[in-house]
Amino acid sequence: MDHNVFKDLVPSYIENLTSEETNRLMEKHMEQCAECREYFKEMQGDLLIGHTKEQKNEKRNIDYLKKVRSKNRKKIFVITGSLLALFLVLAIGYHFLFVHMWIADDSNVETSIQQQDNIVTLTFQSKKDNRYLLAIEQQSSQNYTDLIIIYENWNILADKKWNIHSELAAAQQGGTDITYTFLNENTLLLDNGEEKKLTEDDKIKIQYKDHSEEILLKDLYHAEKQH
Ligand SMILES: [Zn+2]
């Protein structure tokens, strides 16, 4: 075999790409030719070093990718955590500003009674600009006691479109009212259309934080004139 042909074939031989016939011829040539034997050893060595270098580079690339991935994972955790924390803060803030209510202190509430024909209106007005009031009515059907609980809340936004509850929209300007329709001095027209003959036991109980006030329904009619 020719030296130059041998040298040309060495890389393929090392990579096991040559045929068995060629391998046999090359091995036979190496036995006889010291120069080509040396050349083969050198090439083999170079290729091995090259392979290990490649493997090292690959490993380095893989390590780098792993690092990047774990960094990304950490970033995702941090971002998700931050978003959750932010959401929690917003939800709690929203709750305290717009949802949370408390029973009003009567010193913050100005109550007035107005009558127009047979309709008597109880108005509860907040004395503080930054609060609004909400009157929640609970009627017990047995002996007619109309329990009105006065709630207070922060009046942050004057704009109605921001108010989520329709009651809150109605409770603008810091005040709230409840109306009673009388048929006459001694008869109340209930929400369900029934007529209610008033007795000495029928009353309105207005609940504030520390105490409650009672008004006899009989006294409500013409109450304005008495004031
Ligand atoms: Zn040779």
PDB file of N, CA, C and O in Angstrom, residues 164-215:
ATOM      1  N   ILE A 164     -69.603  49.259  43.726  1.00  0.00           N
ATOM      2  CA  ILE A 164     -69.990  47.936  43.265  1.00  0.00           C
ATOM      3  C   ILE A 164     -71.411  47.592  43.683  1.00  0.00           C
ATOM      4  O   ILE A 164     -72.117  46.923  42.971  1.00  0.00           O
ATOM      5  N   HIS A 165     -71.827  48.075  44.843  1.00  0.00           N
ATOM      6  CA  HIS A 165     -73.178  47.765  45.313  1.00  0.00           C
ATOM      7  C   HIS A 165     -74.113  48.898  44.919  1.00  0.00           C
ATOM      8  O   HIS A 165     -73.765  50.056  45.027  1.00  0.00           O
ATOM      9  N   SER A 166     -75.321  48.542  44.507  1.00  0.00           N
ATOM     10  CA  SER A 166     -76.275  49.585  44.139  1.00  0.00           C
ATOM     11  C   SER A 166     -76.678  50.383  45.384  1.00  0.00           C
ATOM     12  O   SER A 166     -76.928  51.577  45.315  1.00  0.00           O
ATOM     13  N   GLU A 167     -76.697  49.705  46.549  1.00  0.00           N
ATOM     14  CA  GLU A 167     -77.032  50.408  47.789  1.00  0.00           C
ATOM     15  C   GLU A 167     -76.003  51.493  48.058  1.00  0.00           C
ATOM     16  O   GLU A 167     -76.322  52.557  48.546  1.00  0.00           O
ATOM     17  N   LEU A 168     -74.758  51.151  47.733  1.00  0.00           N
ATOM     18  CA  LEU A 168     -73.696  52.122  47.982  1.00  0.00           C
ATOM     19  C   LEU A 168     -73.865  53.326  47.078  1.00  0.00           C
ATOM     20  O   LEU A 168     -73.649  54.460  47.489  1.00  0.00           O
ATOM     21  N   ALA A 169     -74.280  53.057  45.836  1.00  0.00           N
ATOM     22  CA  ALA A 169     -74.504  54.170  44.908  1.00  0.00           C
ATOM     23  C   ALA A 169     -75.609  55.059  45.441  1.00  0.00           C
ATOM     24  O   ALA A 169     -75.552  56.282  45.351  1.00  0.00           O
ATOM     25  N   ALA A 170     -76.637  54.425  46.039  1.00  0.00           N
ATOM     26  CA  ALA A 170     -77.750  55.186  46.591  1.00  0.00           C
ATOM     27  C   ALA A 170     -77.317  55.946  47.841  1.00  0.00           C
ATOM     28  O   ALA A 170     -77.929  56.952  48.208  1.00  0.00           O
ATOM     29  N   ALA A 171     -76.282  55.440  48.464  1.00  0.00           N
ATOM     30  CA  ALA A 171     -75.839  56.037  49.716  1.00  0.00           C
ATOM     31  C   ALA A 171     -74.805  57.141  49.499  1.00  0.00           C
ATOM     32  O   ALA A 171     -74.017  57.439  50.363  1.00  0.00           O
ATOM     33  N   GLN A 172     -74.846  57.723  48.310  1.00  0.00           N
ATOM     34  CA  GLN A 172     -73.893  58.794  48.027  1.00  0.00           C
ATOM     35  C   GLN A 172     -74.133  60.006  48.912  1.00  0.00           C
ATOM     36  O   GLN A 172     -75.137  60.079  49.611  1.00  0.00           O
ATOM     37  N   GLN A 173     -73.217  60.920  48.867  1.00  0.00           N
ATOM     38  CA  GLN A 173     -73.255  62.146  49.670  1.00  0.00           C
ATOM     39  C   GLN A 173     -73.182  61.824  51.155  1.00  0.00           C
ATOM     40  O   GLN A 173     -73.532  62.637  51.989  1.00  0.00           O
ATOM     41  N   GLY A 174     -72.735  60.636  51.490  1.00  0.00           N
ATOM     42  CA  GLY A 174     -72.507  60.300  52.888  1.00  0.00           C
ATOM     43  C   GLY A 174     -73.758  59.940  53.654  1.00  0.00           C
ATOM     44  O   GLY A 174     -73.680  59.602  54.823  1.00  0.00           O
ATOM     45  N   GLY A 175     -74.915  60.038  53.005  1.00  0.00           N
ATOM     46  CA  GLY A 175     -76.148  59.795  53.755  1.00  0.00           C
ATOM     47  C   GLY A 175     -76.951  58.625  53.228  1.00  0.00           C
ATOM     48  O   GLY A 175     -76.664  58.063  52.177  1.00  0.00           O
ATOM     49  N   THR A 176     -77.943  58.261  53.969  1.00  0.00           N
ATOM     50  CA  THR A 176     -78.818  57.169  53.575  1.00  0.00           C
ATOM     51  C   THR A 176     -80.171  57.446  54.207  1.00  0.00           C
ATOM     52  O   THR A 176     -80.252  58.132  55.220  1.00  0.00           O
ATOM     53  N   ASP A 177     -81.234  56.958  53.584  1.00  0.00           N
ATOM     54  CA  ASP A 177     -82.533  57.194  54.214  1.00  0.00           C
ATOM     55  C   ASP A 177     -83.462  55.993  54.098  1.00  0.00           C
ATOM     56  O   ASP A 177     -83.251  55.086  53.306  1.00  0.00           O
ATOM     57  N   ILE A 178     -84.471  56.027  54.950  1.00  0.00           N
ATOM     58  CA  ILE A 178     -85.493  54.986  54.959  1.00  0.00           C
ATOM     59  C   ILE A 178     -86.839  55.695  55.006  1.00  0.00           C
ATOM     60  O   ILE A 178     -86.997  56.671  55.747  1.00  0.00           O
ATOM     61  N   THR A 179     -87.752  55.237  54.149  1.00  0.00           N
ATOM     62  CA  THR A 179     -89.045  55.934  54.095  1.00  0.00           C
ATOM     63  C   THR A 179     -90.173  55.047  54.635  1.00  0.00           C
ATOM     64  O   THR A 179     -90.123  53.819  54.538  1.00  0.00           O
ATOM     65  N   TYR A 180     -91.154  55.708  55.223  1.00  0.00           N
ATOM     66  CA  TYR A 180     -92.368  55.042  55.714  1.00  0.00           C
ATOM     67  C   TYR A 180     -93.557  55.719  55.068  1.00  0.00           C
ATOM     68  O   TYR A 180     -93.633  56.954  55.036  1.00  0.00           O
ATOM     69  N   THR A 181     -94.433  54.899  54.547  1.00  0.00           N
ATOM     70  CA  THR A 181     -95.640  55.450  53.941  1.00  0.00           C
ATOM     71  C   THR A 181     -96.833  55.181  54.867  1.00  0.00           C
ATOM     72  O   THR A 181     -97.108  54.029  55.226  1.00  0.00           O
ATOM     73  N   PHE A 182     -97.480  56.242  55.266  1.00  0.00           N
ATOM     74  CA  PHE A 182     -98.650  56.118  56.148  1.00  0.00           C
ATOM     75  C   PHE A 182     -99.915  56.273  55.325  1.00  0.00           C
ATOM     76  O   PHE A 182     -99.941  57.038  54.348  1.00  0.00           O
ATOM     77  N   LEU A 183    -100.959  55.546  55.720  1.00  0.00           N
ATOM     78  CA  LEU A 183    -102.265  55.788  55.124  1.00  0.00           C
ATOM     79  C   LEU A 183    -102.951  56.908  55.902  1.00  0.00           C
ATOM     80  O   LEU A 183    -103.625  57.755  55.348  1.00  0.00           O
ATOM     81  N   ASN A 184    -102.763  56.832  57.198  1.00  0.00           N
ATOM     82  CA  ASN A 184    -103.147  57.946  58.052  1.00  0.00           C
ATOM     83  C   ASN A 184    -102.297  57.867  59.309  1.00  0.00           C
ATOM     84  O   ASN A 184    -101.423  56.990  59.423  1.00  0.00           O
ATOM     85  N   GLU A 185    -102.595  58.699  60.241  1.00  0.00           N
ATOM     86  CA  GLU A 185    -101.829  58.809  61.478  1.00  0.00           C
ATOM     87  C   GLU A 185    -101.559  57.466  62.149  1.00  0.00           C
ATOM     88  O   GLU A 185    -100.518  57.261  62.742  1.00  0.00           O
ATOM     89  N   ASN A 186    -102.549  56.578  62.084  1.00  0.00           N
ATOM     90  CA  ASN A 186    -102.462  55.323  62.835  1.00  0.00           C
ATOM     91  C   ASN A 186    -102.266  54.077  61.964  1.00  0.00           C
ATOM     92  O   ASN A 186    -102.297  52.971  62.466  1.00  0.00           O
ATOM     93  N   THR A 187    -102.089  54.308  60.667  1.00  0.00           N
ATOM     94  CA  THR A 187    -101.969  53.149  59.774  1.00  0.00           C
ATOM     95  C   THR A 187    -100.730  53.304  58.881  1.00  0.00           C
ATOM     96  O   THR A 187    -100.542  54.333  58.242  1.00  0.00           O
ATOM     97  N   LEU A 188     -99.969  52.243  58.894  1.00  0.00           N
ATOM     98  CA  LEU A 188     -98.759  52.225  58.072  1.00  0.00           C
ATOM     99  C   LEU A 188     -98.988  51.300  56.881  1.00  0.00           C
ATOM    100  O   LEU A 188     -99.589  50.230  57.021  1.00  0.00           O
ATOM    101  N   LEU A 189     -98.501  51.716  55.715  1.00  0.00           N
ATOM    102  CA  LEU A 189     -98.590  50.845  54.536  1.00  0.00           C
ATOM    103  C   LEU A 189     -97.248  50.121  54.425  1.00  0.00           C
ATOM    104  O   LEU A 189     -96.201  50.742  54.243  1.00  0.00           O
ATOM    105  N   LEU A 190     -97.302  48.805  54.557  1.00  0.00           N
ATOM    106  CA  LEU A 190     -96.058  48.024  54.534  1.00  0.00           C
ATOM    107  C   LEU A 190     -95.566  47.826  53.100  1.00  0.00           C
ATOM    108  O   LEU A 190     -96.314  47.998  52.142  1.00  0.00           O
ATOM    109  N   ASP A 191     -94.315  47.397  53.008  1.00  0.00           N
ATOM    110  CA  ASP A 191     -93.694  47.164  51.686  1.00  0.00           C
ATOM    111  C   ASP A 191     -94.469  46.132  50.877  1.00  0.00           C
ATOM    112  O   ASP A 191     -94.533  46.204  49.653  1.00  0.00           O
ATOM    113  N   ASN A 192     -95.055  45.148  51.571  1.00  0.00           N
ATOM    114  CA  ASN A 192     -95.763  44.083  50.852  1.00  0.00           C
ATOM    115  C   ASN A 192     -97.203  44.469  50.511  1.00  0.00           C
ATOM    116  O   ASN A 192     -97.994  43.635  50.085  1.00  0.00           O
ATOM    117  N   GLY A 193     -97.552  45.749  50.773  1.00  0.00           N
ATOM    118  CA  GLY A 193     -98.887  46.216  50.401  1.00  0.00           C
ATOM    119  C   GLY A 193     -99.917  46.086  51.516  1.00  0.00           C
ATOM    120  O   GLY A 193    -101.028  46.598  51.390  1.00  0.00           O
ATOM    121  N   GLU A 194     -99.546  45.400  52.593  1.00  0.00           N
ATOM    122  CA  GLU A 194    -100.492  45.235  53.702  1.00  0.00           C
ATOM    123  C   GLU A 194    -100.606  46.520  54.510  1.00  0.00           C
ATOM    124  O   GLU A 194     -99.668  47.318  54.564  1.00  0.00           O
ATOM    125  N   GLU A 195    -101.764  46.644  55.126  1.00  0.00           N
ATOM    126  CA  GLU A 195    -101.949  47.790  56.009  1.00  0.00           C
ATOM    127  C   GLU A 195    -101.677  47.358  57.428  1.00  0.00           C
ATOM    128  O   GLU A 195    -102.045  46.261  57.842  1.00  0.00           O
ATOM    129  N   LYS A 196    -101.020  48.218  58.167  1.00  0.00           N
ATOM    130  CA  LYS A 196    -100.660  47.868  59.538  1.00  0.00           C
ATOM    131  C   LYS A 196    -101.221  48.937  60.479  1.00  0.00           C
ATOM    132  O   LYS A 196    -100.834  50.107  60.412  1.00  0.00           O
ATOM    133  N   LYS A 197    -102.184  48.495  61.322  1.00  0.00           N
ATOM    134  CA  LYS A 197    -102.712  49.409  62.348  1.00  0.00           C
ATOM    135  C   LYS A 197    -101.652  49.540  63.435  1.00  0.00           C
ATOM    136  O   LYS A 197    -101.165  48.535  63.965  1.00  0.00           O
ATOM    137  N   LEU A 198    -101.295  50.746  63.730  1.00  0.00           N
ATOM    138  CA  LEU A 198    -100.189  50.954  64.672  1.00  0.00           C
ATOM    139  C   LEU A 198    -100.659  50.916  66.113  1.00  0.00           C
ATOM    140  O   LEU A 198    -101.705  51.467  66.455  1.00  0.00           O
ATOM    141  N   THR A 199     -99.868  50.227  66.925  1.00  0.00           N
ATOM    142  CA  THR A 199    -100.149  50.170  68.359  1.00  0.00           C
ATOM    143  C   THR A 199     -99.002  50.839  69.104  1.00  0.00           C
ATOM    144  O   THR A 199     -98.030  51.300  68.491  1.00  0.00           O
ATOM    145  N   GLU A 200     -99.092  50.815  70.411  1.00  0.00           N
ATOM    146  CA  GLU A 200     -98.039  51.413  71.240  1.00  0.00           C
ATOM    147  C   GLU A 200     -96.753  50.571  71.211  1.00  0.00           C
ATOM    148  O   GLU A 200     -95.718  51.013  71.671  1.00  0.00           O
ATOM    149  N   ASP A 201     -96.864  49.338  70.708  1.00  0.00           N
ATOM    150  CA  ASP A 201     -95.688  48.458  70.688  1.00  0.00           C
ATOM    151  C   ASP A 201     -94.883  48.569  69.392  1.00  0.00           C
ATOM    152  O   ASP A 201     -93.776  48.051  69.302  1.00  0.00           O
ATOM    153  N   ASP A 202     -95.477  49.177  68.390  1.00  0.00           N
ATOM    154  CA  ASP A 202     -94.792  49.228  67.092  1.00  0.00           C
ATOM    155  C   ASP A 202     -93.778  50.358  67.085  1.00  0.00           C
ATOM    156  O   ASP A 202     -94.123  51.518  67.307  1.00  0.00           O
ATOM    157  N   LYS A 203     -92.570  49.974  66.829  1.00  0.00           N
ATOM    158  CA  LYS A 203     -91.513  50.981  66.948  1.00  0.00           C
ATOM    159  C   LYS A 203     -90.394  50.750  65.945  1.00  0.00           C
ATOM    160  O   LYS A 203     -90.275  49.685  65.334  1.00  0.00           O
ATOM    161  N   ILE A 204     -89.575  51.777  65.843  1.00  0.00           N
ATOM    162  CA  ILE A 204     -88.342  51.680  65.054  1.00  0.00           C
ATOM    163  C   ILE A 204     -87.200  51.662  66.048  1.00  0.00           C
ATOM    164  O   ILE A 204     -87.175  52.468  66.979  1.00  0.00           O
ATOM    165  N   LYS A 205     -86.309  50.718  65.879  1.00  0.00           N
ATOM    166  CA  LYS A 205     -85.132  50.691  66.743  1.00  0.00           C
ATOM    167  C   LYS A 205     -83.927  50.990  65.856  1.00  0.00           C
ATOM    168  O   LYS A 205     -83.681  50.292  64.867  1.00  0.00           O
ATOM    169  N   ILE A 206     -83.222  52.037  66.173  1.00  0.00           N
ATOM    170  CA  ILE A 206     -82.044  52.411  65.382  1.00  0.00           C
ATOM    171  C   ILE A 206     -80.806  51.998  66.157  1.00  0.00           C
ATOM    172  O   ILE A 206     -80.592  52.447  67.286  1.00  0.00           O
ATOM    173  N   GLN A 207     -80.045  51.121  65.548  1.00  0.00           N
ATOM    174  CA  GLN A 207     -78.892  50.554  66.244  1.00  0.00           C
ATOM    175  C   GLN A 207     -77.605  51.269  65.828  1.00  0.00           C
ATOM    176  O   GLN A 207     -77.245  51.287  64.655  1.00  0.00           O
ATOM    177  N   TYR A 208     -76.930  51.853  66.800  1.00  0.00           N
ATOM    178  CA  TYR A 208     -75.600  52.427  66.583  1.00  0.00           C
ATOM    179  C   TYR A 208     -74.585  51.540  67.284  1.00  0.00           C
ATOM    180  O   TYR A 208     -74.938  50.519  67.861  1.00  0.00           O
ATOM    181  N   LYS A 209     -73.363  51.988  67.282  1.00  0.00           N
ATOM    182  CA  LYS A 209     -72.290  51.158  67.830  1.00  0.00           C
ATOM    183  C   LYS A 209     -72.490  50.908  69.329  1.00  0.00           C
ATOM    184  O   LYS A 209     -72.431  49.775  69.775  1.00  0.00           O
ATOM    185  N   ASP A 210     -72.701  51.971  70.077  1.00  0.00           N
ATOM    186  CA  ASP A 210     -72.721  51.811  71.529  1.00  0.00           C
ATOM    187  C   ASP A 210     -74.116  51.812  72.127  1.00  0.00           C
ATOM    188  O   ASP A 210     -74.301  51.361  73.244  1.00  0.00           O
ATOM    189  N   HIS A 211     -75.062  52.329  71.388  1.00  0.00           N
ATOM    190  CA  HIS A 211     -76.416  52.292  71.944  1.00  0.00           C
ATOM    191  C   HIS A 211     -77.444  52.349  70.822  1.00  0.00           C
ATOM    192  O   HIS A 211     -77.093  52.517  69.651  1.00  0.00           O
ATOM    193  N   SER A 212     -78.688  52.183  71.217  1.00  0.00           N
ATOM    194  CA  SER A 212     -79.743  52.227  70.213  1.00  0.00           C
ATOM    195  C   SER A 212     -80.792  53.259  70.617  1.00  0.00           C
ATOM    196  O   SER A 212     -80.918  53.610  71.793  1.00  0.00           O
ATOM    197  N   GLU A 213     -81.499  53.734  69.619  1.00  0.00           N
ATOM    198  CA  GLU A 213     -82.566  54.707  69.848  1.00  0.00           C
ATOM    199  C   GLU A 213     -83.875  54.084  69.410  1.00  0.00           C
ATOM    200  O   GLU A 213     -83.912  53.347  68.429  1.00  0.00           O
ATOM    201  N   GLU A 214     -84.916  54.399  70.110  1.00  0.00           N
ATOM    202  CA  GLU A 214     -86.213  53.865  69.713  1.00  0.00           C
ATOM    203  C   GLU A 214     -87.175  55.002  69.411  1.00  0.00           C
ATOM    204  O   GLU A 214     -87.209  56.004  70.110  1.00  0.00           O
ATOM    205  N   ILE A 215     -87.916  54.832  68.353  1.00  0.00           N
ATOM    206  CA  ILE A 215     -88.949  55.806  67.994  1.00  0.00           C
ATOM    207  C   ILE A 215     -90.246  55.031  67.796  1.00  0.00           C
ATOM    208  O   ILE A 215     -90.269  54.033  67.055  1.00  0.00           O
TER     209      ILE A 215
END
